[in-house]
XYZ file of C-alpha atoms in Angstrom:
704
model
C -38.064 28.635 -8.120
C -38.599 29.407 -11.842
C -35.426 28.685 -13.799
C -36.398 31.392 -16.307
C -36.327 33.968 -13.521
C -32.944 32.724 -12.327
C -31.540 33.019 -15.839
C -33.052 36.493 -16.284
C -31.517 37.701 -13.022
C -28.135 36.357 -14.015
C -27.983 34.078 -10.985
C -27.491 31.142 -13.292
C -27.041 30.674 -17.013
C -28.109 27.221 -18.111
C -30.223 25.252 -20.545
C -32.408 22.460 -19.123
C -33.747 19.487 -21.079
C -36.128 16.754 -19.985
C -35.779 13.292 -21.497
C -39.099 12.204 -22.975
C -38.069 9.331 -25.222
C -34.928 7.258 -25.478
C -33.475 9.491 -28.191
C -35.320 12.780 -27.701
C -35.120 15.605 -25.173
C -37.490 18.529 -24.642
C -35.963 21.933 -23.862
C -37.493 23.635 -20.808
C -35.488 26.850 -21.323
C -35.686 27.653 -25.063
C -34.856 31.359 -24.556
C -31.259 30.818 -23.407
C -29.390 32.873 -26.008
C -26.435 30.564 -26.712
C -28.292 27.254 -26.588
C -29.323 27.077 -30.265
C -25.661 27.214 -31.256
C -25.231 23.919 -29.416
C -28.390 22.042 -30.473
C -31.131 22.320 -33.091
C -34.664 22.554 -31.653
C -37.910 21.622 -33.406
C -41.001 23.828 -33.229
C -41.989 21.842 -30.132
C -38.639 22.762 -28.517
C -37.388 19.187 -28.780
C -34.077 17.920 -30.088
C -32.786 14.532 -31.062
C -29.632 13.467 -29.166
C -27.992 12.586 -32.483
C -28.339 16.130 -33.843
C -26.225 18.303 -31.523
C -23.629 20.652 -33.028
C -20.998 19.851 -30.391
C -18.715 16.817 -30.574
C -18.111 17.183 -26.813
C -21.824 17.050 -26.064
C -22.262 14.133 -28.491
C -19.633 12.178 -26.609
C -21.139 13.027 -23.221
C -24.665 11.992 -24.283
C -23.435 8.427 -24.839
C -22.481 8.197 -21.142
C -25.601 10.129 -20.130
C -27.831 7.545 -21.793
C -26.288 4.856 -19.572
C -27.092 6.944 -16.478
C -30.692 7.523 -17.584
C -31.276 3.827 -18.188
C -30.356 3.049 -14.590
C -32.761 3.008 -11.639
C -30.668 4.747 -8.979
C -30.246 8.438 -8.176
C -27.171 9.674 -10.023
C -25.619 12.849 -11.451
C -22.837 12.678 -14.028
C -20.686 15.694 -14.968
C -18.942 16.163 -18.306
C -16.305 18.453 -16.863
C -15.574 21.816 -18.525
C -15.253 22.235 -22.268
C -14.964 25.166 -24.660
C -17.102 26.146 -27.667
C -16.186 28.995 -30.038
C -19.415 30.521 -31.434
C -19.471 33.555 -33.722
C -16.450 35.138 -32.116
C -17.570 34.317 -28.570
C -15.909 31.688 -26.388
C -18.266 29.693 -24.183
C -17.115 27.645 -21.195
C -19.677 24.889 -20.690
C -20.418 21.950 -18.414
C -23.127 19.311 -18.930
C -24.885 17.319 -16.198
C -26.920 14.138 -16.755
C -29.395 13.659 -13.893
C -31.425 10.597 -12.907
C -33.706 11.388 -9.936
C -34.398 7.694 -9.305
C -38.151 8.220 -9.813
C -38.272 7.880 -13.594
C -37.392 11.506 -14.445
C -34.242 12.235 -16.417
C -32.671 15.631 -17.196
C -29.822 17.180 -19.121
C -28.450 20.505 -17.870
C -25.913 22.491 -19.900
C -24.379 25.346 -17.869
C -22.368 28.376 -18.898
C -19.536 28.197 -16.373
C -17.286 31.051 -17.483
C -16.710 32.328 -13.929
C -16.039 28.872 -12.496
C -13.727 28.133 -15.438
C -11.706 31.287 -14.839
C -11.473 30.453 -11.132
C -10.346 26.928 -11.986
C -7.667 28.304 -14.307
C -6.426 30.610 -11.546
C -6.271 27.651 -9.162
C -4.410 25.535 -11.699
C -1.969 28.352 -12.353
C -1.387 28.766 -8.618
C -0.777 25.016 -8.337
C 1.649 25.100 -11.262
C 3.534 27.984 -9.703
C 3.708 26.212 -6.337
C 4.920 22.975 -7.891
C 7.414 24.767 -10.125
C 8.637 26.727 -7.124
C 9.110 23.537 -5.106
C 10.730 21.631 -7.986
C 13.024 24.621 -8.600
C 14.154 24.522 -4.954
C 14.755 20.746 -5.076
C 16.622 21.099 -8.371
C 18.741 23.933 -6.981
C 19.650 21.785 -3.963
C 20.679 18.930 -6.226
C 22.814 21.212 -8.407
C 24.603 22.766 -5.404
C 25.086 19.338 -3.791
C 26.724 17.927 -6.913
C 28.982 20.974 -7.369
C 30.117 20.963 -3.746
C 30.665 17.203 -3.796
C 32.837 17.592 -6.884
C 34.851 20.482 -5.440
C 35.350 18.807 -2.067
C 36.485 15.615 -3.797
C 39.085 17.608 -5.720
C 40.125 19.461 -2.590
C 40.112 17.132 0.391
C 41.252 20.092 2.498
C 38.579 22.750 2.540
C 41.191 25.516 2.637
C 42.132 24.638 -0.932
C 38.741 25.764 -2.239
C 39.273 28.692 -4.550
C 38.011 32.111 -3.346
C 35.362 32.508 -6.092
C 33.619 29.335 -4.902
C 33.659 30.545 -1.303
C 32.347 33.931 -2.444
C 29.533 32.293 -4.408
C 28.486 30.160 -1.425
C 28.400 33.197 0.857
C 25.957 34.996 -1.452
C 23.596 32.080 -2.190
C 19.930 32.369 -1.192
C 20.133 28.670 -0.287
C 21.521 28.041 3.182
C 24.834 26.133 3.019
C 26.734 24.594 5.926
C 29.876 22.490 5.416
C 31.152 20.508 8.387
C 34.321 18.461 8.692
C 34.263 14.776 9.609
C 34.190 15.738 13.296
C 31.031 17.828 12.883
C 32.799 21.195 13.165
C 31.786 24.109 10.954
C 34.311 24.912 8.232
C 32.028 27.073 6.072
C 28.513 28.501 6.262
C 26.710 31.419 4.674
C 24.387 34.207 5.712
C 21.249 32.374 4.559
C 22.063 29.333 6.707
C 22.727 31.470 9.764
C 19.399 33.264 9.308
C 17.445 30.024 8.858
C 19.121 28.387 11.848
C 18.667 31.514 14.022
C 22.387 31.793 14.703
C 24.074 34.707 16.403
C 27.655 35.297 17.405
C 27.314 32.973 20.393
C 25.936 30.010 18.442
C 27.627 28.445 15.444
C 25.720 26.633 12.720
C 27.043 23.191 13.692
C 25.448 23.522 17.110
C 22.186 24.764 15.640
C 22.102 21.827 13.222
C 22.450 19.517 16.211
C 19.485 21.288 17.848
C 17.474 20.928 14.634
C 18.184 17.208 14.334
C 17.334 16.664 18.002
C 14.116 18.689 17.795
C 12.784 16.633 14.865
C 13.883 13.438 16.667
C 16.437 12.152 14.154
C 17.972 8.961 15.651
C 21.705 8.578 16.194
C 21.846 5.848 13.532
C 20.626 8.113 10.705
C 23.877 9.862 9.718
C 26.006 6.676 9.950
C 23.461 4.991 7.687
C 23.955 7.704 5.040
C 27.726 7.202 5.241
C 27.365 3.432 4.979
C 25.089 3.693 1.949
C 26.994 6.652 0.460
C 23.738 8.383 -0.240
C 22.247 11.811 0.365
C 18.926 12.469 2.071
C 16.504 15.103 0.850
C 13.159 16.003 2.364
C 10.991 18.504 4.203
C 11.199 19.267 7.936
C 8.979 21.321 10.193
C 11.090 22.982 12.903
C 9.565 24.783 15.855
C 12.617 26.407 17.404
C 10.563 28.711 19.631
C 7.081 30.193 19.885
C 8.325 33.067 17.746
C 10.140 31.017 15.114
C 8.525 28.109 13.284
C 9.598 27.160 9.780
C 9.198 24.536 7.049
C 12.603 23.700 5.587
C 13.633 21.866 2.434
C 16.768 20.055 3.642
C 19.538 18.124 1.895
C 22.114 16.189 3.954
C 25.076 14.841 1.992
C 28.145 12.927 3.264
C 31.259 13.555 1.160
C 33.305 10.342 0.882
C 36.888 10.547 -0.428
C 39.056 7.426 -0.765
C 36.646 5.383 1.369
C 36.777 8.016 4.138
C 34.217 10.583 5.284
C 35.743 14.046 4.823
C 32.823 16.472 5.042
C 29.106 16.892 5.626
C 27.135 19.241 3.365
C 23.816 20.658 4.630
C 21.560 22.685 2.305
C 18.501 24.520 3.650
C 15.686 26.562 2.074
C 12.640 28.124 3.717
C 9.511 26.667 2.050
C 6.953 27.931 4.590
C 5.299 30.058 1.896
C 4.662 26.932 -0.178
C 3.242 24.943 2.723
C 0.900 27.752 3.735
C -0.855 27.590 0.370
C -0.208 24.205 -1.155
C -2.757 21.957 0.588
C -5.829 23.968 -0.463
C -4.442 24.937 -3.873
C -3.166 21.483 -4.811
C -6.380 19.796 -3.667
C -8.522 22.230 -5.663
C -6.364 21.696 -8.746
C -6.547 17.909 -8.643
C -3.136 17.318 -7.055
C -2.325 15.150 -4.038
C -1.016 17.393 -1.250
C 1.256 14.705 0.268
C 3.086 13.478 -2.840
C 2.454 16.498 -5.108
C 1.366 14.320 -8.008
C -2.122 14.016 -9.530
C -4.964 12.715 -7.337
C -7.620 10.163 -8.266
C -10.098 12.688 -9.719
C -7.472 14.312 -11.901
C -6.276 10.869 -13.023
C -9.803 9.759 -13.974
C -10.336 12.971 -15.959
C -7.074 12.436 -17.810
C -7.957 8.836 -18.698
C -11.427 9.897 -19.948
C -9.738 12.528 -22.125
C -7.486 9.897 -23.730
C -10.510 7.651 -24.304
C -12.405 10.508 -25.995
C -9.377 11.139 -28.206
C -9.305 7.393 -29.026
C -5.609 7.163 -28.131
C -4.234 3.670 -27.455
C -2.638 3.538 -24.002
C -1.803 1.193 -21.138
C -2.855 1.716 -17.538
C -0.789 0.411 -14.594
C -2.045 0.149 -11.016
C 0.581 -0.135 -8.246
C -0.216 -1.395 -4.740
C 2.276 -1.189 -1.854
C 1.715 -4.417 0.052
C 0.702 -4.253 3.709
C 1.519 -0.573 4.051
C -0.516 -0.504 7.264
C 2.262 -2.601 8.830
C 4.841 0.008 7.854
C 2.782 2.779 9.447
C 2.341 0.751 12.628
C 6.007 -0.207 12.795
C 7.682 3.065 11.761
C 4.977 5.612 12.553
C 2.817 7.678 10.206
C 5.449 10.392 9.777
C 7.948 7.892 8.361
C 5.124 6.259 6.378
C 4.321 9.600 4.722
C 8.003 10.122 3.980
C 8.190 6.724 2.274
C 5.068 7.518 0.207
C 6.676 10.762 -0.971
C 9.879 8.897 -1.842
C 7.858 6.211 -3.655
C 6.087 8.891 -5.721
C 9.436 10.517 -6.466
C 10.962 7.257 -7.702
C 7.886 6.543 -9.799
C 7.996 10.034 -11.319
C 11.708 9.718 -12.121
C 11.276 6.250 -13.638
C 8.301 7.207 -15.821
C 9.577 10.690 -16.715
C 7.685 12.696 -19.299
C 6.540 9.599 -21.180
C 3.598 8.894 -18.854
C 1.104 10.368 -16.416
C 1.293 9.315 -12.757
C -1.139 9.719 -9.853
C -1.799 8.652 -6.297
C -5.277 7.119 -6.362
C -5.481 5.642 -2.852
C -3.658 5.647 0.455
C -1.075 3.144 -0.816
C -2.111 2.853 -4.478
C -0.601 4.663 -7.443
C -1.402 4.642 -11.145
C 0.459 5.302 -14.379
C -0.945 5.884 -17.853
C 1.413 5.560 -20.785
C 0.543 5.981 -24.461
C 1.331 2.863 -26.482
C 3.518 4.822 -28.919
C 5.975 5.649 -26.084
C 6.990 2.083 -25.161
C 9.679 1.848 -27.891
C 9.007 -1.846 -28.474
C 9.142 -2.856 -24.791
C 6.136 -5.015 -23.749
C 4.093 -3.307 -20.987
C 4.682 -6.216 -18.583
C 8.469 -5.944 -18.994
C 8.216 -2.176 -18.564
C 6.256 -2.694 -15.328
C 8.846 -5.175 -14.042
C 11.596 -2.621 -14.653
C 9.653 0.061 -12.749
C 9.004 -2.435 -9.943
C 12.732 -3.172 -9.607
C 13.286 0.533 -8.880
C 10.369 0.839 -6.450
C 11.264 -2.129 -4.228
C 14.772 -0.943 -3.340
C 15.362 0.016 0.307
C 13.821 3.254 1.589
C 15.577 5.153 4.385
C 13.349 7.433 6.448
C 14.653 10.430 8.383
C 13.904 8.656 11.652
C 16.567 6.120 10.699
C 14.187 3.284 9.876
C 14.637 1.307 6.667
C 11.940 -0.480 4.731
C 11.855 -2.791 1.725
C 8.500 -2.540 -0.001
C 6.527 -5.233 -1.746
C 4.799 -3.905 -4.873
C 2.095 -5.598 -6.942
C 1.084 -4.288 -10.368
C -2.083 -4.772 -12.445
C -2.120 -3.794 -16.138
C -4.915 -3.116 -18.644
C -4.825 -1.685 -22.170
C -7.188 0.641 -24.032
C -8.969 -0.357 -26.177
C -8.023 -4.056 -25.898
C -9.232 -4.519 -22.304
C -11.953 -1.869 -22.098
C -13.555 0.812 -24.235
C -14.172 3.338 -21.443
C -12.308 4.660 -18.413
C -14.457 2.882 -15.824
C -14.148 -0.562 -17.429
C -10.421 -0.110 -17.891
C -9.955 0.785 -14.220
C -12.028 -2.239 -13.178
C -9.990 -4.592 -15.344
C -6.637 -3.192 -14.218
C -7.873 -3.651 -10.652
C -8.864 -7.266 -11.393
C -5.293 -7.939 -12.543
C -3.975 -6.168 -9.434
C -6.175 -8.146 -7.034
C -5.111 -11.482 -8.548
C -1.475 -10.327 -8.394
C -1.917 -9.547 -4.684
C -3.532 -12.960 -4.191
C -0.594 -14.712 -5.862
C 1.991 -13.109 -3.592
C 4.587 -10.383 -3.289
C 5.961 -8.374 -6.258
C 3.712 -10.042 -8.852
C 2.936 -8.266 -12.154
C -0.131 -9.355 -14.175
C -1.834 -8.202 -17.361
C -5.644 -8.416 -17.471
C -7.196 -11.348 -19.332
C -10.536 -13.151 -19.506
C -8.996 -15.998 -17.496
C -7.990 -13.572 -14.724
C -11.493 -12.101 -14.763
C -13.033 -15.552 -14.282
C -10.541 -16.309 -11.514
C -11.402 -13.015 -9.821
C -15.139 -13.727 -10.011
C -14.644 -17.198 -8.535
C -12.412 -15.798 -5.817
C -14.914 -13.043 -4.964
C -17.738 -15.564 -4.797
C -15.686 -17.891 -2.600
C -14.694 -14.970 -0.380
C -18.337 -13.998 0.133
C -19.319 -17.578 0.927
C -16.466 -17.907 3.417
C -17.437 -14.610 5.050
C -20.974 -15.928 5.535
C -19.630 -19.223 6.863
C -17.693 -17.350 9.559
C -20.574 -15.009 10.425
C -23.166 -17.804 10.571
C -20.800 -20.242 12.330
C -20.942 -22.816 9.533
C -17.335 -23.813 10.201
C -16.421 -26.624 12.565
C -13.367 -27.535 14.599
C -11.671 -30.922 14.299
C -8.715 -32.202 16.285
C -5.851 -34.521 15.382
C -3.744 -36.028 18.175
C 0.041 -35.747 18.435
C 1.514 -38.839 20.079
C 4.627 -40.084 21.816
C 6.203 -42.312 19.136
C 7.492 -44.784 21.730
C 4.382 -45.243 23.865
C 1.576 -44.075 21.614
C 0.323 -41.772 24.404
C -1.404 -38.570 23.278
C 0.674 -35.530 24.296
C -1.456 -32.833 22.675
C -3.813 -32.172 19.737
C -3.798 -29.806 16.785
C -6.999 -27.846 16.114
C -8.031 -27.916 12.444
C -10.841 -25.882 10.852
C -13.293 -27.582 8.503
C -15.815 -25.955 6.138
C -18.862 -27.868 4.943
C -21.021 -25.874 2.504
C -24.811 -25.888 2.443
C -24.837 -28.375 -0.462
C -22.892 -30.859 1.647
C -19.575 -30.424 -0.161
C -16.376 -29.776 1.770
C -13.954 -26.976 0.911
C -10.343 -27.947 1.524
C -8.341 -25.936 4.091
C -5.726 -25.625 1.338
C -8.301 -23.422 -0.435
C -9.942 -21.374 2.309
C -6.897 -20.806 4.545
C -4.880 -19.043 1.767
C -8.064 -17.151 0.843
C -8.398 -15.912 4.423
C -4.708 -14.976 4.634
C -4.882 -12.906 1.457
C -7.978 -10.993 2.565
C -9.112 -9.308 5.752
C -11.106 -12.472 6.539
C -8.052 -13.804 8.363
C -8.942 -11.585 11.320
C -12.559 -12.710 11.933
C -11.472 -16.270 11.088
C -8.655 -15.993 13.629
C -11.104 -14.771 16.293
C -13.437 -17.688 15.489
C -10.551 -20.179 15.748
C -9.377 -18.828 19.113
C -12.931 -18.929 20.506
C -13.573 -22.458 19.170
C -10.256 -23.700 20.517
C -11.170 -22.382 23.972
C -14.556 -24.091 23.680
C -12.826 -27.366 22.710
C -10.472 -27.097 25.703
C -13.519 -26.665 27.952
C -15.071 -29.842 26.494
C -11.829 -31.764 26.998
C -11.613 -30.536 30.593
C -15.230 -31.538 31.210
C -14.309 -35.046 30.019
C -11.346 -35.093 32.450
C -8.849 -34.878 29.582
C -5.942 -32.551 30.346
C -4.627 -32.176 26.787
C -2.913 -29.156 25.303
C -4.523 -27.828 22.084
C -2.484 -26.157 19.317
C -3.857 -23.528 16.927
C -2.201 -22.077 13.834
C -1.570 -18.322 13.647
C -0.832 -16.633 10.305
C 1.732 -13.931 9.610
C -0.950 -11.275 9.115
C -2.463 -12.048 12.516
C 0.956 -11.779 14.146
C 1.410 -8.317 12.627
C -1.913 -7.217 14.149
C -1.237 -5.718 17.559
C -4.707 -6.840 18.747
C -3.877 -10.580 18.567
C -2.283 -10.822 22.032
C -5.265 -9.082 23.587
C -7.674 -11.451 21.788
C -5.901 -14.517 23.172
C -5.665 -13.087 26.693
C -9.360 -12.086 26.710
C -10.567 -15.448 25.350
C -8.614 -17.403 27.990
C -9.686 -15.088 30.815
C -13.387 -15.088 29.900
C -13.490 -18.905 29.923
C -11.170 -19.366 32.929
C -8.757 -21.470 30.851
C -5.196 -22.117 31.975
C -2.794 -20.792 29.258
C -0.792 -24.023 29.689
C -3.598 -25.765 27.787
C -2.933 -23.706 24.657
C -0.141 -23.930 22.090
C 0.578 -21.586 19.155
C 1.954 -22.745 15.790
C 3.633 -20.296 13.389
C 5.162 -20.855 9.956
C 8.782 -19.898 9.225
C 7.813 -17.040 6.882
C 6.407 -15.103 9.846
C 9.926 -14.507 11.182
C 11.086 -12.996 7.907
C 8.151 -10.609 7.513
C 7.596 -9.473 11.105
C 10.544 -10.432 13.311
C 10.294 -7.511 15.752
C 6.558 -7.944 16.278
C 6.879 -11.734 16.503
C 9.610 -11.481 19.123
C 7.428 -9.313 21.383
C 4.379 -11.534 20.872
C 6.187 -14.828 21.508
C 7.829 -13.607 24.688
C 4.466 -12.374 25.987
C 2.782 -15.693 25.149
C 5.579 -17.728 26.697
C 5.413 -15.657 29.887
C 1.741 -16.679 30.120
C 2.602 -20.386 29.816
C 1.619 -20.895 26.157
C 4.059 -23.068 24.189
C 5.366 -22.078 20.756
C 5.878 -24.334 17.713
C 7.252 -23.648 14.235
C 4.987 -25.432 11.761
C 6.089 -26.909 8.409
C 9.740 -26.560 9.418
C 12.222 -27.008 6.584
C 10.025 -25.527 3.836
C 10.775 -21.845 4.537
C 13.813 -19.715 5.216
C 14.103 -19.751 8.992
C 17.494 -18.560 10.240
C 19.179 -20.576 12.962
C 19.616 -17.272 14.799
C 15.828 -17.106 15.244
C 15.782 -20.569 16.796
C 18.504 -19.573 19.228
C 17.128 -16.183 20.269
C 13.351 -16.680 20.164
C 11.375 -18.740 22.715
C 10.683 -21.786 20.509
C 9.543 -25.027 22.200
C 8.937 -27.308 19.211
C 9.707 -27.766 15.527
C 7.234 -29.627 13.324
C 8.970 -31.383 10.418
C 6.880 -30.779 7.307
C 5.010 -33.782 5.909
C 6.771 -33.372 2.539
C 9.978 -34.753 4.129
C 8.134 -37.663 5.769
C 5.909 -38.841 2.912
C 8.726 -40.553 0.950
C 11.033 -41.106 3.879
C 11.518 -44.847 3.313
C 12.975 -44.456 -0.201
C 14.376 -40.910 -0.361
C 17.884 -40.547 1.080
C 17.745 -36.742 0.728
C 14.672 -36.579 2.986
C 16.377 -38.914 5.438
C 19.443 -36.660 5.565
C 17.348 -33.523 6.047
C 15.365 -35.100 8.895
C 18.529 -36.303 10.623
C 20.017 -32.801 10.336
C 16.877 -31.211 11.832
C 16.834 -33.746 14.673
C 20.499 -33.056 15.443
C 19.933 -29.302 15.385
C 16.915 -29.535 17.683
C 18.788 -31.753 20.124
C 21.612 -29.204 20.415
C 19.104 -26.361 20.984
C 16.984 -28.428 23.407
C 13.896 -28.124 21.179
C 11.323 -30.907 20.780
C 10.570 -32.342 17.346
C 7.169 -33.404 15.965
C 7.091 -35.212 12.625
C 3.951 -34.529 10.548
C 2.265 -36.802 8.040
C 3.302 -40.231 9.403
C 1.278 -42.830 7.501
C 3.054 -46.158 8.000
C 5.153 -48.091 10.491
C 8.352 -47.801 8.400
C 8.257 -44.016 8.743
C 7.599 -44.307 12.488
C 10.481 -46.759 12.938
C 12.958 -44.543 11.091
C 11.971 -41.542 13.200
C 12.234 -43.542 16.431
C 15.636 -44.874 15.421
C 16.890 -41.307 15.066
C 15.424 -40.098 18.366
C 12.358 -38.245 17.108
C 10.089 -38.203 20.142
C 6.692 -37.148 18.763
C 4.602 -37.647 15.650
C 1.294 -36.869 13.975
C -0.484 -38.488 11.049
C -3.064 -40.933 9.719
C -1.105 -43.875 11.163
C -2.365 -42.789 14.596
C -5.595 -40.826 14.031
C -7.346 -38.829 11.358
C -8.782 -35.385 12.200
C -12.175 -35.736 13.889
C -14.713 -33.671 15.785
C -13.999 -32.905 19.435
C -16.987 -35.018 20.469
C -15.803 -38.024 18.442
C -12.303 -37.690 19.862
C -13.621 -37.628 23.450
C -15.866 -40.655 22.831
C -12.959 -42.636 21.371
C -10.636 -41.787 24.265
C -13.214 -42.668 26.902
C -14.121 -46.053 25.410
């Protein structure tokens, strides 16, 4: 359709330019009345990109030129801006278009109606957020006042009449219970919200509410123990005729180490929930946490870049949040995300801009002139110390979060929003690779490390997919007789150029990426194949495979092992599982279920690298552990190091009392073997007996 006709009919109001040369555009709609106030056209209706009258358009054309030089289909928007021209205010938006076929366009639209609609949406969002914050603030004020008064007057009856009168007339629902859960004061608002009549008191209705939203029995005692209040939102469906969203505060009043009262505050926020999701989303806010979303954040960062303001960008990642959702449920997970956003907002205050930019990722932008001399890395560490403290969900579950932070500065680490985000993410990814609660600032060295890691990750992915890995075995022997009692399966990676990549490189790489899951599947399948080969050679030898903490946390692992054994008709007694001590710290509940299931099948369980982690003796007593493997670091200098000797003797004594077998790793000489034998260590593994070798080589050697 003819754009001139569309403009004439008022269906659209835009100026269209076609890019002819690198620095020149030809106007296809020269009759648009306001256009010549923005650009100067030649007699041929062309204009040079360096001669616009708008600083906003000038800035946008720099980014547009990058889009036009590309080969892919792409449309870039400038966002809305305002131009004041001869007493008239224009609301404009520019689009740079690359159609992927060598044609490039610039469209400048008059978006007055869309701008007004956007402003209405933003105003609605502000009103919703202010309304919600006002309710939360009112709850906090009432909670503090009541706590103060009840501390001064341990007996409720001593409360002065004006305070009672004020409570009775509050719009906020108030219920005060004694330590036995009996109502001592409520108000009209609470009775209305809880649907009370003369036959039902508010204490009973609160019990119904807590039961209906499935609050566990341990929740209230936890608040007393921690001396903390809980505040959040609850959806209560009391009946088909009464369903309500409530803002709820639950506060235990502790006086002289003793619980004296419970304070419940309630406000109907159904009107906010009915509007907020659509309004907040349209305004660039995240509906779950009620802070800015990724789009709004990106727009804000671009604005600071255009203003050439020095600032620092922080990216926050909650480690392994999927585990929290699986363990506690998505409702509790959402509650923790809201609490996380609240802590972040309180910590940053008005000195920075915060946003939720991913499911478990948040971002903060802080102008450099607001740091007050504190280095950004130290500032991030302080924020992290607040974010990692225990979270208590309404369902009674508690969680301690791991938080990694990546930092990049404008203009030091990037001169545009996209580059800055990439570099902050590089720092974040390396921080995640290094471990839990790591904070890193972007640098060229980190960038190189990230590139190398990404390249290695891709190569390892291909090695798994194309089956370029191989399985070796190393025997574990009876130290007295030299008889082989079982073997450990060890993965080996030989690259196309013939070079070997050490397991100390690719195993940590797999564990810190999602490659651990396909690698784990490959290892289970290869171990089953190796057992088949051993069986075919009339060798009834148990084979041990190592399982990482991330695999243990994956509920699909048990099914993978069961399916692999069943499909190959392998007796589970031929398989052994080795876990490191750290697994028990990170995933005790999941590990306990998994180990008991595996043991019931006949699979034996070993703790690998014992003595290097933080394994509690309680775990050894309560969990079905068959063997402990003494880490090679205690064996390597055994002959000359009295500390190592003492540690090994202590482990051997412990294992003997718990009826657990011991395997010593890394035995390389007869002196080490003799010491271990002298102190009743039954089994060993190391180069003194055999080096790791292919299954075929191992079978040939045994059968000779």
